[in-house]
Amino acid sequence: MGYFPCAPLGPTLAVSLQLLSLVRQLFMQMPPNTLAWCESFEAYLAVMGYRMDTKEGMRRRFSNAYHWYCILEMSLDEHVQQQLQKSAGPPSDTPLAVSSPSHCCPDDNVSNSNMRPSEYLQQHCPLCFSGHSWQSNNNQQSSSDVDAIVCIDACFTQKHRSGQTDDPVNPTATVFLSPEDIHAMECEVDGLQKSKSSNYRRRGQASKRNLGEEGEVFEEGMKITTSVLKGCNESFTAADERCQKASTQFFSDTGVMALLCRHDHVIHLANMTSAGEKQHYALALIKSLFSHLPGSFRIGLLYDIGCQLEQSCRKWGFLQPFLPCISFAISVFHAFGHQWPCQLIYHPQK
């Protein structure tokens, strides 16, 4: 099949395409670790009587060859998909939503209620976003029904040390949100909180309806009282944005927050750079998801602190254009850690 060089000019190592294909399939079944693989391969070659003539071994050169081989494979797959889409074409009566990159969001004032989910979403999960049943049943479904279910969670084990170099150039499409869009959402959150905090304090209890018992009040749009929300907030460290789960002194990227569909297909990822699990990461992921959806598409959102996220959205005005299309719920694994009234409203099986 041929060999793939480690450099475009004057390569000192060429790797068999069959071997690169084997390593790629291996790394799909286990965490990628080129260092361990290269050291094992060098030990195997040493037993066979072959030794590397450089101090650094083959790791750096093999990593370069493997990286650009994967880029070539992904670029080929993208080209084939683009040609298939051009030859097939969408149905004329159901135009597609704007298939922009994952970090681009269309104008919120533009109505795309007559469109289908974008090709980006259909490629990531055809079961969730390629069907047409949501259009025909849109007027018949009750307000509690949703067209697709997604979940959000954060992982603080995927870190990047501050002293290490950045990743190699990757020209292929990515599911990661751009740092600019995450920063824009952070600024939007800060701006809304600063502009509405003074008004919220002045209104006091004007925006709440008292039920007669002391402290048992409902915030506008919420179905559980503030005392229940406070109890849920104290039960989960994810609800405390000030809780440090990773050190920003040693890590430039402290973790990853993911948005997945119900079939465990990754829709979007966001690199976290803060010490805690701040809400603007989840808000950026949700906003990016709705940039690929029609205006009438309804989403069921599972999050371990879904009650806190809905409270923040309604209190501060986050995701205002999309709130009518979101049904907040709590992931079943975390549901029993919430207060009983909260479980009655936000449990996914209720």
Tab-separated table of C-alpha atoms in Angstrom:
chain	number	residue	atom	x	y	z
A	1	MET	CA	0.000	0.000	0.000
A	2	GLY	CA	2.949	2.353	0.402
A	3	TYR	CA	4.537	4.442	3.143
A	4	PHE	CA	3.741	7.771	4.776
A	5	PRO	CA	6.699	10.129	5.543
A	6	CYS	CA	7.254	11.965	8.807
A	7	ALA	CA	8.103	15.217	6.990
A	8	PRO	CA	7.319	16.679	3.530
A	9	LEU	CA	11.022	17.335	2.778
A	10	GLY	CA	13.930	15.082	3.696
A	11	PRO	CA	12.016	12.603	5.875
A	12	THR	CA	14.104	10.334	8.083
A	13	LEU	CA	11.260	7.908	8.784
A	14	ALA	CA	8.463	6.474	6.656
A	15	VAL	CA	5.690	4.379	8.182
A	16	SER	CA	3.654	1.728	6.408
A	17	LEU	CA	0.087	2.802	5.648
A	18	GLN	CA	-1.131	-0.551	6.922
A	19	LEU	CA	0.612	0.029	10.238
A	20	LEU	CA	-0.829	3.536	10.531
A	21	SER	CA	-4.294	2.152	9.826
A	22	LEU	CA	-3.801	-0.458	12.553
A	23	VAL	CA	-2.680	2.179	15.086
A	24	ARG	CA	-5.637	4.403	14.226
A	25	GLN	CA	-8.087	1.573	14.819
A	26	LEU	CA	-6.273	0.686	18.047
A	27	PHE	CA	-6.512	4.248	19.356
A	28	MET	CA	-10.245	4.265	18.634
A	29	GLN	CA	-10.654	1.443	21.153
A	30	MET	CA	-8.335	2.841	23.834
A	31	PRO	CA	-6.954	6.227	24.979
A	32	PRO	CA	-4.363	7.370	22.402
A	33	ASN	CA	-0.810	7.043	23.696
A	34	THR	CA	1.853	7.351	21.013
A	35	LEU	CA	4.658	7.463	23.591
A	36	ALA	CA	3.819	4.059	25.058
A	37	TRP	CA	3.203	2.576	21.621
A	38	CYS	CA	6.529	3.837	20.225
A	39	GLU	CA	8.506	2.627	23.245
A	40	SER	CA	6.884	-0.804	22.970
A	41	PHE	CA	7.586	-0.938	19.243
A	42	GLU	CA	11.215	0.101	19.766
A	43	ALA	CA	11.637	-2.632	22.410
A	44	TYR	CA	10.177	-5.158	19.961
A	45	LEU	CA	12.560	-4.001	17.208
A	46	ALA	CA	15.498	-4.205	19.621
A	47	VAL	CA	14.704	-7.855	20.326
A	48	MET	CA	14.643	-8.447	16.571
A	49	GLY	CA	18.103	-6.847	16.250
A	50	TYR	CA	17.108	-3.373	15.027
A	51	ARG	CA	17.968	-0.219	16.963
A	52	MET	CA	17.097	3.448	16.418
A	53	ASP	CA	20.080	5.676	15.605
A	54	THR	CA	18.767	8.796	17.386
A	55	LYS	CA	18.470	9.671	21.072
A	56	GLU	CA	14.832	10.731	20.852
A	57	GLY	CA	13.822	7.479	19.231
A	58	MET	CA	10.915	7.354	16.840
A	59	ARG	CA	8.188	9.016	18.930
A	60	ARG	CA	8.348	12.527	17.459
A	61	ARG	CA	8.699	11.348	13.868
A	62	PHE	CA	6.036	8.656	14.204
A	63	SER	CA	3.666	11.167	15.846
A	64	ASN	CA	4.080	13.553	12.904
A	65	ALA	CA	3.410	10.806	10.386
A	66	TYR	CA	0.407	9.503	12.348
A	67	HIS	CA	-1.075	12.990	12.830
A	68	TRP	CA	-1.004	13.933	9.170
A	69	TYR	CA	-2.162	10.478	8.127
A	70	CYS	CA	-5.262	10.973	10.290
A	71	ILE	CA	-5.752	14.451	8.795
A	72	LEU	CA	-5.592	12.930	5.306
A	73	GLU	CA	-8.128	10.238	6.214
A	74	MET	CA	-10.558	12.750	7.746
A	75	SER	CA	-10.191	15.123	4.797
A	76	LEU	CA	-10.973	12.253	2.444
A	77	ASP	CA	-14.097	11.352	4.428
A	78	GLU	CA	-15.257	14.988	4.404
A	79	HIS	CA	-14.727	15.236	0.645
A	80	VAL	CA	-16.727	12.060	0.038
A	81	GLN	CA	-19.571	13.304	2.260
A	82	GLN	CA	-19.661	16.652	0.455
A	83	GLN	CA	-19.868	14.956	-2.933
A	84	LEU	CA	-22.661	12.672	-1.707
A	85	GLN	CA	-24.616	15.650	-0.377
A	86	LYS	CA	-24.238	17.505	-3.675
A	87	SER	CA	-25.423	14.514	-5.675
A	88	ALA	CA	-28.366	13.742	-3.379
A	89	GLY	CA	-29.515	17.225	-2.417
A	90	PRO	CA	-32.188	18.027	0.215
A	91	PRO	CA	-35.911	17.804	-0.580
A	92	SER	CA	-37.159	20.981	-2.160
A	93	ASP	CA	-40.129	21.289	0.203
A	94	THR	CA	-38.032	21.099	3.399
A	95	PRO	CA	-35.026	23.415	3.155
A	96	LEU	CA	-32.120	22.842	5.511
A	97	ALA	CA	-31.202	25.084	8.382
A	98	VAL	CA	-28.035	27.088	7.883
A	99	SER	CA	-25.204	24.540	8.030
A	100	SER	CA	-22.632	26.848	9.537
A	101	PRO	CA	-19.530	25.826	11.479
A	102	SER	CA	-20.157	24.704	15.031
A	103	HIS	CA	-19.027	28.009	16.511
A	104	CYS	CA	-21.207	30.213	14.276
A	105	CYS	CA	-24.689	31.259	15.332
A	106	PRO	CA	-27.222	32.858	13.003
A	107	ASP	CA	-29.089	36.025	13.844
A	108	ASP	CA	-31.641	35.364	16.571
A	109	ASN	CA	-34.148	37.559	14.722
A	110	VAL	CA	-34.095	35.315	11.659
A	111	SER	CA	-36.925	32.793	11.754
A	112	ASN	CA	-36.087	29.353	10.439
A	113	SER	CA	-39.280	27.589	11.536
A	114	ASN	CA	-39.770	26.002	8.088
A	115	MET	CA	-36.323	24.435	7.959
A	116	ARG	CA	-34.901	21.074	8.980
A	117	PRO	CA	-31.906	20.514	11.261
A	118	SER	CA	-28.636	21.281	9.536
A	119	GLU	CA	-26.470	18.708	7.810
A	120	TYR	CA	-24.012	19.072	10.683
A	121	LEU	CA	-26.538	17.632	13.149
A	122	GLN	CA	-27.843	15.028	10.706
A	123	GLN	CA	-24.336	13.693	10.166
A	124	HIS	CA	-23.619	13.491	13.905
A	125	CYS	CA	-26.870	11.676	14.742
A	126	PRO	CA	-29.307	10.768	11.954
A	127	LEU	CA	-31.671	9.135	14.459
A	128	CYS	CA	-32.199	12.385	16.360
A	129	PHE	CA	-32.107	14.991	13.606
A	130	SER	CA	-32.824	13.378	10.228
A	131	GLY	CA	-36.459	12.393	10.758
A	132	HIS	CA	-39.491	14.329	9.571
A	133	SER	CA	-41.950	13.183	12.251
A	134	TRP	CA	-41.349	16.260	14.375
A	135	GLN	CA	-42.745	18.465	11.597
A	136	SER	CA	-45.955	16.520	11.048
A	137	ASN	CA	-46.602	16.062	14.778
A	138	ASN	CA	-45.523	19.513	15.853
A	139	ASN	CA	-49.067	20.820	16.195
A	140	GLN	CA	-50.420	17.618	17.748
A	141	GLN	CA	-47.845	17.134	20.519
A	142	SER	CA	-48.417	18.451	24.021
A	143	SER	CA	-46.209	21.103	25.553
A	144	SER	CA	-44.310	18.442	27.530
A	145	ASP	CA	-43.168	16.520	24.438
A	146	VAL	CA	-39.773	17.149	22.844
A	147	ASP	CA	-38.316	16.380	19.439
A	148	ALA	CA	-34.833	15.357	20.633
A	149	ILE	CA	-33.052	14.790	23.929
A	150	VAL	CA	-29.530	16.012	24.669
A	151	CYS	CA	-27.394	16.017	27.802
A	152	ILE	CA	-24.585	18.183	29.146
A	153	ASP	CA	-21.835	17.257	31.565
A	154	ALA	CA	-18.290	18.300	32.397
A	155	CYS	CA	-15.132	16.234	32.808
A	156	PHE	CA	-12.143	17.611	34.708
A	157	THR	CA	-9.767	14.747	33.899
A	158	GLN	CA	-8.996	16.053	30.393
A	159	LYS	CA	-6.465	18.776	31.204
A	160	HIS	CA	-3.713	20.581	29.314
A	161	ARG	CA	-0.596	21.707	31.158
A	162	SER	CA	0.316	25.349	30.857
A	163	GLY	CA	3.958	24.692	29.999
A	164	GLN	CA	3.281	22.289	27.142
A	165	THR	CA	3.086	23.365	23.517
A	166	ASP	CA	-0.194	23.633	21.684
A	167	ASP	CA	-1.592	20.801	19.594
A	168	PRO	CA	-0.449	20.429	15.959
A	169	VAL	CA	-2.393	22.209	13.244
A	170	ASN	CA	-5.650	20.442	12.390
A	171	PRO	CA	-7.410	21.844	9.301
A	172	THR	CA	-10.356	19.429	9.509
A	173	ALA	CA	-13.791	20.223	10.923
A	174	THR	CA	-14.082	20.161	14.695
A	175	VAL	CA	-16.833	19.725	17.256
A	176	PHE	CA	-15.069	22.107	19.671
A	177	LEU	CA	-16.480	25.585	20.121
A	178	SER	CA	-14.047	28.359	19.353
A	179	PRO	CA	-12.522	30.251	22.312
A	180	GLU	CA	-13.955	33.462	20.854
A	181	ASP	CA	-17.551	32.209	21.087
A	182	ILE	CA	-17.051	30.911	24.633
A	183	HIS	CA	-15.557	34.260	25.657
A	184	ALA	CA	-18.443	36.095	23.962
A	185	MET	CA	-20.954	34.062	25.984
A	186	GLU	CA	-19.004	34.763	29.174
A	187	CYS	CA	-19.147	38.495	28.455
A	188	GLU	CA	-22.865	38.234	27.674
A	189	VAL	CA	-23.503	36.466	30.991
A	190	ASP	CA	-21.511	39.056	32.935
A	191	GLY	CA	-23.281	41.894	31.161
A	192	LEU	CA	-26.776	40.549	31.827
A	193	GLN	CA	-26.006	39.868	35.477
A	194	LYS	CA	-24.601	43.364	36.022
A	195	SER	CA	-27.477	45.084	34.217
A	196	LYS	CA	-30.238	43.152	35.976
A	197	SER	CA	-28.765	42.671	39.442
A	198	SER	CA	-29.628	46.199	40.604
A	199	ASN	CA	-33.146	45.985	39.168
A	200	TYR	CA	-33.619	42.568	40.742
A	201	ARG	CA	-32.662	43.875	44.165
A	202	ARG	CA	-34.961	46.901	43.827
A	203	ARG	CA	-37.926	44.794	42.840
A	204	GLY	CA	-37.403	42.590	45.897
A	205	GLN	CA	-40.405	40.330	46.086
A	206	ALA	CA	-42.348	42.150	43.339
A	207	SER	CA	-41.403	39.511	40.751
A	208	LYS	CA	-42.367	36.651	43.113
A	209	ARG	CA	-45.771	35.447	44.192
A	210	ASN	CA	-46.051	34.593	47.868
A	211	LEU	CA	-47.880	31.417	48.861
A	212	GLY	CA	-48.420	32.468	52.465
A	213	GLU	CA	-45.656	30.458	54.152
A	214	GLU	CA	-42.505	32.319	55.077
A	215	GLY	CA	-39.776	31.764	52.522
A	216	GLU	CA	-41.966	29.611	50.281
A	217	VAL	CA	-41.956	31.771	47.169
A	218	PHE	CA	-41.736	31.053	43.463
A	219	GLU	CA	-39.490	32.984	41.141
A	220	GLU	CA	-41.060	34.021	37.880
A	221	GLY	CA	-41.393	31.060	35.503
A	222	MET	CA	-40.238	28.445	38.038
A	223	LYS	CA	-42.328	25.529	39.333
A	224	ILE	CA	-40.426	24.943	42.583
A	225	THR	CA	-39.771	27.311	45.451
A	226	THR	CA	-36.559	29.163	46.147
A	227	SER	CA	-35.988	27.162	49.330
A	228	VAL	CA	-35.993	23.920	47.295
A	229	LEU	CA	-33.604	25.431	44.765
A	230	LYS	CA	-31.326	26.497	47.592
A	231	GLY	CA	-31.271	22.955	48.949
A	232	CYS	CA	-30.376	21.551	45.511
A	233	ASN	CA	-27.667	24.170	45.131
A	234	GLU	CA	-26.047	23.116	48.396
A	235	SER	CA	-26.117	19.422	47.420
A	236	PHE	CA	-23.987	19.692	44.268
A	237	THR	CA	-20.510	21.129	43.841
A	238	ALA	CA	-21.270	21.647	40.128
A	239	ALA	CA	-23.757	24.342	41.147
A	240	ASP	CA	-21.001	26.257	42.970
A	241	GLU	CA	-19.044	28.144	40.316
A	242	ARG	CA	-16.470	29.172	42.933
A	243	CYS	CA	-15.562	25.564	43.740
A	244	GLN	CA	-12.104	24.852	42.305
A	245	LYS	CA	-11.928	21.488	40.571
A	246	ALA	CA	-8.646	22.126	38.762
A	247	SER	CA	-5.754	24.522	39.198
A	248	THR	CA	-5.469	27.296	36.620
A	249	GLN	CA	-1.886	27.823	37.774
A	250	PHE	CA	-0.721	24.513	36.302
A	251	PHE	CA	-3.315	23.905	33.563
A	252	SER	CA	-4.328	26.142	30.670
A	253	ASP	CA	-7.300	23.868	29.906
A	254	THR	CA	-8.878	22.539	33.089
A	255	GLY	CA	-11.454	20.218	31.530
A	256	VAL	CA	-14.002	19.588	28.800
A	257	MET	CA	-17.758	20.124	28.776
A	258	ALA	CA	-19.704	18.023	26.286
A	259	LEU	CA	-23.121	18.192	24.666
A	260	LEU	CA	-24.303	14.728	23.565
A	261	CYS	CA	-27.514	13.359	22.112
A	262	ARG	CA	-29.431	10.495	23.698
A	263	HIS	CA	-27.443	7.998	21.574
A	264	ASP	CA	-24.116	9.195	23.036
A	265	HIS	CA	-23.089	10.962	19.836
A	266	VAL	CA	-21.000	14.076	20.465
A	267	ILE	CA	-22.655	17.242	19.173
A	268	HIS	CA	-20.367	19.932	20.610
A	269	LEU	CA	-17.431	20.185	23.016
A	270	ALA	CA	-16.100	23.184	24.924
A	271	ASN	CA	-12.645	23.578	26.451
A	272	MET	CA	-12.922	24.876	30.013
A	273	THR	CA	-10.246	27.270	31.227
A	274	SER	CA	-11.716	28.144	34.637
A	275	ALA	CA	-11.179	26.364	37.938
A	276	GLY	CA	-14.899	25.636	38.378
A	277	GLU	CA	-17.867	24.539	36.281
A	278	LYS	CA	-19.195	27.921	35.178
A	279	GLN	CA	-22.584	28.245	33.509
A	280	HIS	CA	-21.415	30.127	30.444
A	281	TYR	CA	-19.887	26.911	29.037
A	282	ALA	CA	-23.255	25.142	29.104
A	283	LEU	CA	-24.995	28.225	27.723
A	284	ALA	CA	-22.517	28.441	24.829
A	285	LEU	CA	-23.108	24.777	23.971
A	286	ILE	CA	-26.900	25.222	24.008
A	287	LYS	CA	-26.752	28.360	21.882
A	288	SER	CA	-24.533	26.618	19.332
A	289	LEU	CA	-26.970	23.685	19.190
A	290	PHE	CA	-29.933	25.952	18.438
A	291	SER	CA	-27.966	27.678	15.673
A	292	HIS	CA	-28.387	24.409	13.722
A	293	LEU	CA	-32.066	23.837	14.563
A	294	PRO	CA	-35.366	25.159	13.206
A	295	GLY	CA	-37.242	27.606	15.371
A	296	SER	CA	-39.998	25.102	16.211
A	297	PHE	CA	-37.665	22.257	17.186
A	298	ARG	CA	-38.024	21.405	20.890
A	299	ILE	CA	-35.154	20.042	22.960
A	300	GLY	CA	-35.183	18.058	26.181
A	301	LEU	CA	-32.053	19.093	28.092
A	302	LEU	CA	-30.574	16.795	30.752
A	303	TYR	CA	-28.061	18.333	33.158
A	304	ASP	CA	-27.047	17.318	36.674
A	305	ILE	CA	-28.077	20.797	37.890
A	306	GLY	CA	-30.824	21.467	35.351
A	307	CYS	CA	-32.964	23.202	37.957
A	308	GLN	CA	-30.197	25.717	38.693
A	309	LEU	CA	-29.580	26.336	34.995
A	310	GLU	CA	-33.262	27.059	34.322
A	311	GLN	CA	-33.416	29.380	37.322
A	312	SER	CA	-30.437	31.357	36.031
A	313	CYS	CA	-31.882	31.553	32.517
A	314	ARG	CA	-35.223	32.893	33.760
A	315	LYS	CA	-33.711	35.165	36.396
A	316	TRP	CA	-31.056	36.830	34.257
A	317	GLY	CA	-32.509	36.396	30.763
A	318	PHE	CA	-29.992	33.888	29.399
A	319	LEU	CA	-31.004	32.118	26.135
A	320	GLN	CA	-34.148	34.227	25.995
A	321	PRO	CA	-35.093	33.344	22.365
A	322	PHE	CA	-34.683	29.599	22.970
A	323	LEU	CA	-36.304	29.114	26.393
A	324	PRO	CA	-39.785	28.244	24.998
A	325	CYS	CA	-38.163	25.357	23.079
A	326	ILE	CA	-36.244	23.880	26.042
A	327	SER	CA	-37.557	21.400	28.590
A	328	PHE	CA	-35.078	21.237	31.462
A	329	ALA	CA	-34.546	17.970	33.314
A	330	ILE	CA	-31.989	16.313	35.579
A	331	SER	CA	-29.926	13.325	34.509
A	332	VAL	CA	-31.359	10.237	36.197
A	333	PHE	CA	-28.003	9.411	37.781
A	334	HIS	CA	-28.096	12.724	39.723
A	335	ALA	CA	-31.856	13.074	40.171
A	336	PHE	CA	-32.039	11.364	43.558
A	337	GLY	CA	-29.528	13.804	45.012
A	338	HIS	CA	-32.002	16.657	44.527
A	339	GLN	CA	-34.812	17.750	46.821
A	340	TRP	CA	-38.046	15.771	46.594
A	341	PRO	CA	-40.131	18.601	45.051
A	342	CYS	CA	-37.356	19.094	42.501
A	343	GLN	CA	-37.476	15.403	41.562
A	344	LEU	CA	-41.218	15.658	40.938
A	345	ILE	CA	-40.650	18.372	38.341
A	346	TYR	CA	-37.225	17.641	36.843
A	347	HIS	CA	-36.913	13.848	37.005
A	348	PRO	CA	-36.681	12.649	33.350
A	349	GLN	CA	-39.335	9.980	33.940
A	350	LYS	CA	-41.928	12.336	35.434
